[in-house]
């Protein structure tokens, strides 16, 4: 039921009927490349009944291939609406140096464990471009992020799985600079912090407009954050090397 809900939310974000009500253009961006983890710490539940461990001990830290789909609709002169599908999934086999208690089960040290880490996000962003100049564009706005997260460990007959489906608000900003008619640079960020956790998804990239409706993108993305609540502690830091292409129509 949760997965069906997420799929419906994804369709709503990417095919929002609001986009069809205003004059403007649509831009579709396909992004791909490789990603890796600096860390991926978890403790579930977040109490003395469980142990804190790095999920990369089991799944590995990458690099692995990834992809993203971004659909953006300009609503008039200064307003934009963007839908994003950004999946992350890594699986592997590893061992712990010590016994680890996770989600009510105990996993023995020095014995193979198969693991899964998933963090798929679906986002809807509104942006207002308050600065528009021939060489600079600066926009600010807000993002609603829906997360579909999962950590799973299996060792023989012992199995534990923690899933999390929820939504969080983020602040958004986008800065673009054009060196000339073809070359440019862009910085884009969704971020917010609170006593219970934080989230940062930021990218710095160069852009090359091969023709009026096609733009190539090359850059570095970082994704960091997590939650520190009474039931769950999870924090991860990911790094992306990305190549993307955008098509306007």
Protein backbone atom coordinates (compact mmCIF):
# COMPACT_ATOMS: atom_id res chain seq x y z
CA UNK A 1 0.00 0.00 0.00
CA UNK A 2 2.86 2.39 0.85
CA UNK A 3 4.63 1.76 -2.46
CA UNK A 4 1.39 2.41 -4.38
CA UNK A 5 0.96 5.68 -2.49
CA UNK A 6 4.49 6.74 -3.39
CA UNK A 7 3.94 5.97 -7.06
CA UNK A 8 0.76 8.04 -7.08
CA UNK A 9 2.57 10.91 -5.39
CA UNK A 10 5.35 10.68 -7.94
CA UNK A 11 2.89 10.94 -10.81
CA UNK A 12 1.22 13.91 -9.13
CA UNK A 13 4.54 15.70 -8.76
CA UNK A 14 5.78 15.09 -12.27
CA UNK A 15 2.48 15.65 -14.04
CA UNK A 16 1.00 18.38 -11.89
CA UNK A 17 -2.11 19.87 -13.52
CA UNK A 18 -0.97 23.33 -12.40
CA UNK A 19 1.76 23.21 -15.02
CA UNK A 20 -0.74 22.99 -17.83
CA UNK A 21 -2.64 26.11 -16.74
CA UNK A 22 0.07 28.68 -17.47
CA UNK A 23 1.95 29.83 -20.55
CA UNK A 24 5.60 28.83 -20.68
CA UNK A 25 7.83 25.97 -21.64
CA UNK A 26 8.60 22.54 -20.21
CA UNK A 27 12.14 21.30 -19.61
CA UNK A 28 12.92 17.61 -19.09
CA UNK A 29 16.32 16.73 -17.62
CA UNK A 30 17.82 13.25 -17.45
CA UNK A 31 20.73 13.01 -15.02
CA UNK A 32 23.05 10.06 -14.53
CA UNK A 33 26.48 9.09 -13.32
CA UNK A 34 28.07 7.42 -10.30
CA UNK A 35 27.61 7.91 -6.57
CA UNK A 36 29.45 6.86 -3.43
CA UNK A 37 29.03 7.12 0.34
CA UNK A 38 31.28 8.77 2.92
CA UNK A 39 29.15 7.22 5.66
CA UNK A 40 25.72 5.69 6.20
CA UNK A 41 25.10 5.38 9.94
CA UNK A 42 21.99 3.77 11.43
CA UNK A 43 20.60 2.82 14.82
CA UNK A 44 17.05 1.42 14.95
CA UNK A 45 15.50 1.87 17.43
CA UNK A 46 17.45 4.88 18.66
CA UNK A 47 17.90 3.49 22.18
CA UNK A 48 20.09 1.23 24.29
CA UNK A 49 18.29 -1.79 22.81
CA UNK A 50 20.07 -1.34 19.46
CA UNK A 51 23.58 -0.66 18.19
CA UNK A 52 24.83 2.09 15.90
CA UNK A 53 26.60 0.81 12.78
CA UNK A 54 27.64 1.91 9.31
CA UNK A 55 25.44 0.30 6.66
CA UNK A 56 28.33 0.52 4.16
CA UNK A 57 30.06 -2.29 6.13
CA UNK A 58 27.44 -4.57 4.56
CA UNK A 59 26.33 -2.89 1.33
CA UNK A 60 29.65 -1.29 0.42
CA UNK A 61 30.19 2.41 -0.20
CA UNK A 62 30.09 2.38 -4.01
CA UNK A 63 30.67 3.68 -6.54
CA UNK A 64 27.41 2.63 -8.15
CA UNK A 65 25.43 3.98 -11.10
CA UNK A 66 22.45 6.25 -10.50
CA UNK A 67 19.84 8.20 -12.43
CA UNK A 68 17.38 11.05 -11.86
CA UNK A 69 14.41 12.47 -13.75
CA UNK A 70 13.59 16.17 -13.48
CA UNK A 71 10.58 17.84 -15.15
CA UNK A 72 10.32 21.62 -14.87
CA UNK A 73 7.55 23.89 -16.09
CA UNK A 74 7.87 27.66 -16.36
CA UNK A 75 4.68 29.38 -15.23
CA UNK A 76 4.82 32.83 -16.78
CA UNK A 77 7.89 35.05 -16.59
CA UNK A 78 9.26 34.44 -13.08
CA UNK A 79 7.54 31.36 -11.65
CA UNK A 80 8.63 27.72 -12.05
CA UNK A 81 7.29 24.37 -10.88
CA UNK A 82 9.59 21.34 -10.78
CA UNK A 83 8.97 17.65 -10.17
CA UNK A 84 11.88 15.32 -9.36
CA UNK A 85 12.30 11.56 -9.02
CA UNK A 86 15.62 10.71 -7.32
CA UNK A 87 16.14 7.04 -6.40
CA UNK A 88 19.08 5.59 -4.45
CA UNK A 89 19.48 1.83 -3.96
CA UNK A 90 22.54 -0.21 -3.02
CA UNK A 91 22.83 -3.89 -2.05
CA UNK A 92 25.77 -5.97 -0.92
CA UNK A 93 27.18 -8.68 1.34
CA UNK A 94 29.51 -8.05 4.26
CA UNK A 95 30.28 -8.78 7.91
CA UNK A 96 30.38 -6.93 11.22
CA UNK A 97 33.39 -7.04 13.53
CA UNK A 98 31.04 -7.25 16.55
CA UNK A 99 27.50 -8.46 17.11
CA UNK A 100 24.97 -5.82 16.04
CA UNK A 101 21.41 -5.41 17.32
CA UNK A 102 19.10 -3.93 14.68
CA UNK A 103 15.32 -3.57 14.74
CA UNK A 104 14.79 -6.28 17.35
CA UNK A 105 17.22 -8.82 15.88
CA UNK A 106 20.87 -9.62 16.62
CA UNK A 107 23.34 -10.19 13.78
CA UNK A 108 26.44 -12.20 14.64
CA UNK A 109 29.96 -10.94 13.99
CA UNK A 110 32.21 -12.49 11.34
CA UNK A 111 29.28 -14.10 9.51
CA UNK A 112 28.03 -12.99 6.09
CA UNK A 113 25.06 -10.64 6.01
CA UNK A 114 23.18 -9.47 2.94
CA UNK A 115 22.04 -5.87 3.14
CA UNK A 116 19.90 -3.34 1.30
CA UNK A 117 19.79 0.44 1.60
CA UNK A 118 17.16 2.42 -0.29
CA UNK A 119 16.42 6.14 -0.18
CA UNK A 120 14.06 7.19 -2.97
CA UNK A 121 12.75 10.74 -2.97
CA UNK A 122 9.94 12.42 -4.88
CA UNK A 123 9.90 16.21 -4.80
CA UNK A 124 7.77 19.12 -5.86
CA UNK A 125 9.50 22.52 -5.96
CA UNK A 126 8.17 26.03 -6.48
CA UNK A 127 10.71 28.73 -7.44
CA UNK A 128 10.36 32.47 -7.88
CA UNK A 129 13.13 34.18 -9.90
CA UNK A 130 13.52 37.48 -8.09
CA UNK A 131 16.66 38.46 -10.03
CA UNK A 132 16.77 38.24 -13.83
CA UNK A 133 19.69 39.80 -15.68
CA UNK A 134 21.39 38.94 -18.97
CA UNK A 135 24.17 37.12 -17.12
CA UNK A 136 22.61 36.29 -13.70
CA UNK A 137 19.41 34.55 -12.60
CA UNK A 138 18.65 33.99 -8.91
CA UNK A 139 15.58 32.15 -7.65
CA UNK A 140 14.22 31.13 -4.24
CA UNK A 141 11.38 28.90 -3.21
CA UNK A 142 10.32 25.79 -1.33
CA UNK A 143 10.30 22.02 -1.86
CA UNK A 144 8.09 19.23 -0.54
CA UNK A 145 10.11 16.00 -0.32
CA UNK A 146 8.47 12.58 -0.01
CA UNK A 147 10.93 9.89 1.07
CA UNK A 148 10.61 6.12 0.64
CA UNK A 149 13.46 4.66 2.73
CA UNK A 150 14.40 1.10 3.61
CA UNK A 151 17.24 -0.65 5.47
CA UNK A 152 17.26 -4.45 5.43
CA UNK A 153 19.68 -7.01 6.90
CA UNK A 154 19.45 -10.79 6.39
CA UNK A 155 21.71 -13.41 7.99
CA UNK A 156 20.50 -16.96 7.50
CA UNK A 157 17.07 -17.15 9.13
CA UNK A 158 17.54 -13.80 10.88
CA UNK A 159 15.94 -10.92 9.06
CA UNK A 160 15.21 -7.31 10.04
CA UNK A 161 13.81 -4.52 7.89
CA UNK A 162 13.02 -0.92 8.71
CA UNK A 163 10.95 1.14 6.26
CA UNK A 164 10.10 4.82 6.41
CA UNK A 165 7.61 6.76 4.29
CA UNK A 166 7.12 10.42 5.05
CA UNK A 167 7.24 14.01 3.83
CA UNK A 168 9.38 16.98 4.84
CA UNK A 169 9.51 20.64 3.70
CA UNK A 170 12.77 22.13 2.42
CA UNK A 171 13.96 25.56 1.38
CA UNK A 172 15.11 25.94 -2.21
CA UNK A 173 17.48 28.23 -4.10
CA UNK A 174 18.89 28.29 -7.62
CA UNK A 175 21.63 30.52 -9.04
CA UNK A 176 22.64 30.60 -12.72
CA UNK A 177 25.46 32.53 -14.39
CA UNK A 178 25.98 32.79 -18.15
CA UNK A 179 29.51 33.35 -19.44
CA UNK A 180 28.22 33.72 -23.00
CA UNK A 181 25.44 32.41 -25.24
CA UNK A 182 26.54 28.78 -24.82
CA UNK A 183 28.51 28.32 -21.60
CA UNK A 184 27.24 28.80 -18.07
CA UNK A 185 27.32 27.63 -14.46
CA UNK A 186 24.48 26.67 -12.12
CA UNK A 187 24.09 26.05 -8.38
CA UNK A 188 20.94 24.39 -7.08
CA UNK A 189 20.09 23.45 -3.49
CA UNK A 190 17.26 22.02 -1.37
CA UNK A 191 18.05 22.19 2.34
CA UNK A 192 16.65 22.56 5.86
CA UNK A 193 17.82 21.74 9.40
CA UNK A 194 16.01 21.24 12.71
CA UNK A 195 16.84 19.74 16.13
CA UNK A 196 15.46 16.41 14.86
CA UNK A 197 17.54 16.21 11.68
CA UNK A 198 18.65 17.88 8.48
CA UNK A 199 18.71 17.46 4.72
CA UNK A 200 20.95 19.01 2.07
CA UNK A 201 20.91 18.22 -1.65
CA UNK A 202 23.19 20.60 -3.56
CA UNK A 203 24.79 20.59 -6.99
CA UNK A 204 27.36 22.77 -8.73
CA UNK A 205 27.55 22.22 -12.49
CA UNK A 206 28.72 23.67 -15.73
CA UNK A 207 26.24 23.99 -18.60
CA UNK A 208 26.66 24.00 -22.36
CA UNK A 209 23.75 24.95 -24.62
CA UNK A 210 24.43 23.03 -27.82
CA UNK A 211 21.29 24.46 -29.44
CA UNK A 212 18.35 26.53 -28.29
CA UNK A 213 16.36 23.62 -26.87
CA UNK A 214 19.19 21.30 -25.68
CA UNK A 215 21.54 21.88 -22.72
CA UNK A 216 24.31 19.57 -21.49
CA UNK A 217 25.24 19.53 -17.79
CA UNK A 218 28.35 18.27 -15.96
CA UNK A 219 29.01 18.64 -12.25
CA UNK A 220 29.25 17.44 -8.66
CA UNK A 221 26.29 16.78 -6.35
CA UNK A 222 26.29 16.14 -2.62
CA UNK A 223 23.40 14.72 -0.56
CA UNK A 224 23.69 14.68 3.23
CA UNK A 225 21.29 14.37 6.10
CA UNK A 226 19.14 12.18 8.25
CA UNK A 227 17.04 12.05 11.39
CA UNK A 228 17.72 11.70 15.12
CA UNK A 229 14.42 10.80 16.70
CA UNK A 230 13.26 8.55 19.50
CA UNK A 231 12.72 5.58 17.20
CA UNK A 232 15.25 6.07 14.38
CA UNK A 233 18.78 7.39 13.95
CA UNK A 234 19.99 7.52 10.34
CA UNK A 235 22.54 9.83 8.73
CA UNK A 236 24.20 9.41 5.35
CA UNK A 237 26.52 11.44 3.13
CA UNK A 238 26.55 10.75 -0.61
CA UNK A 239 28.68 12.18 -3.42
CA UNK A 240 27.69 12.21 -7.09
CA UNK A 241 29.60 12.72 -10.32
CA UNK A 242 26.88 13.68 -12.78
CA UNK A 243 26.24 14.12 -16.48
CA UNK A 244 22.88 15.41 -17.64
CA UNK A 245 20.96 16.58 -20.68
CA UNK A 246 17.95 18.92 -20.76
CA UNK A 247 15.40 19.31 -23.53
CA UNK A 248 12.97 22.22 -23.73
CA UNK A 249 9.66 22.25 -25.58
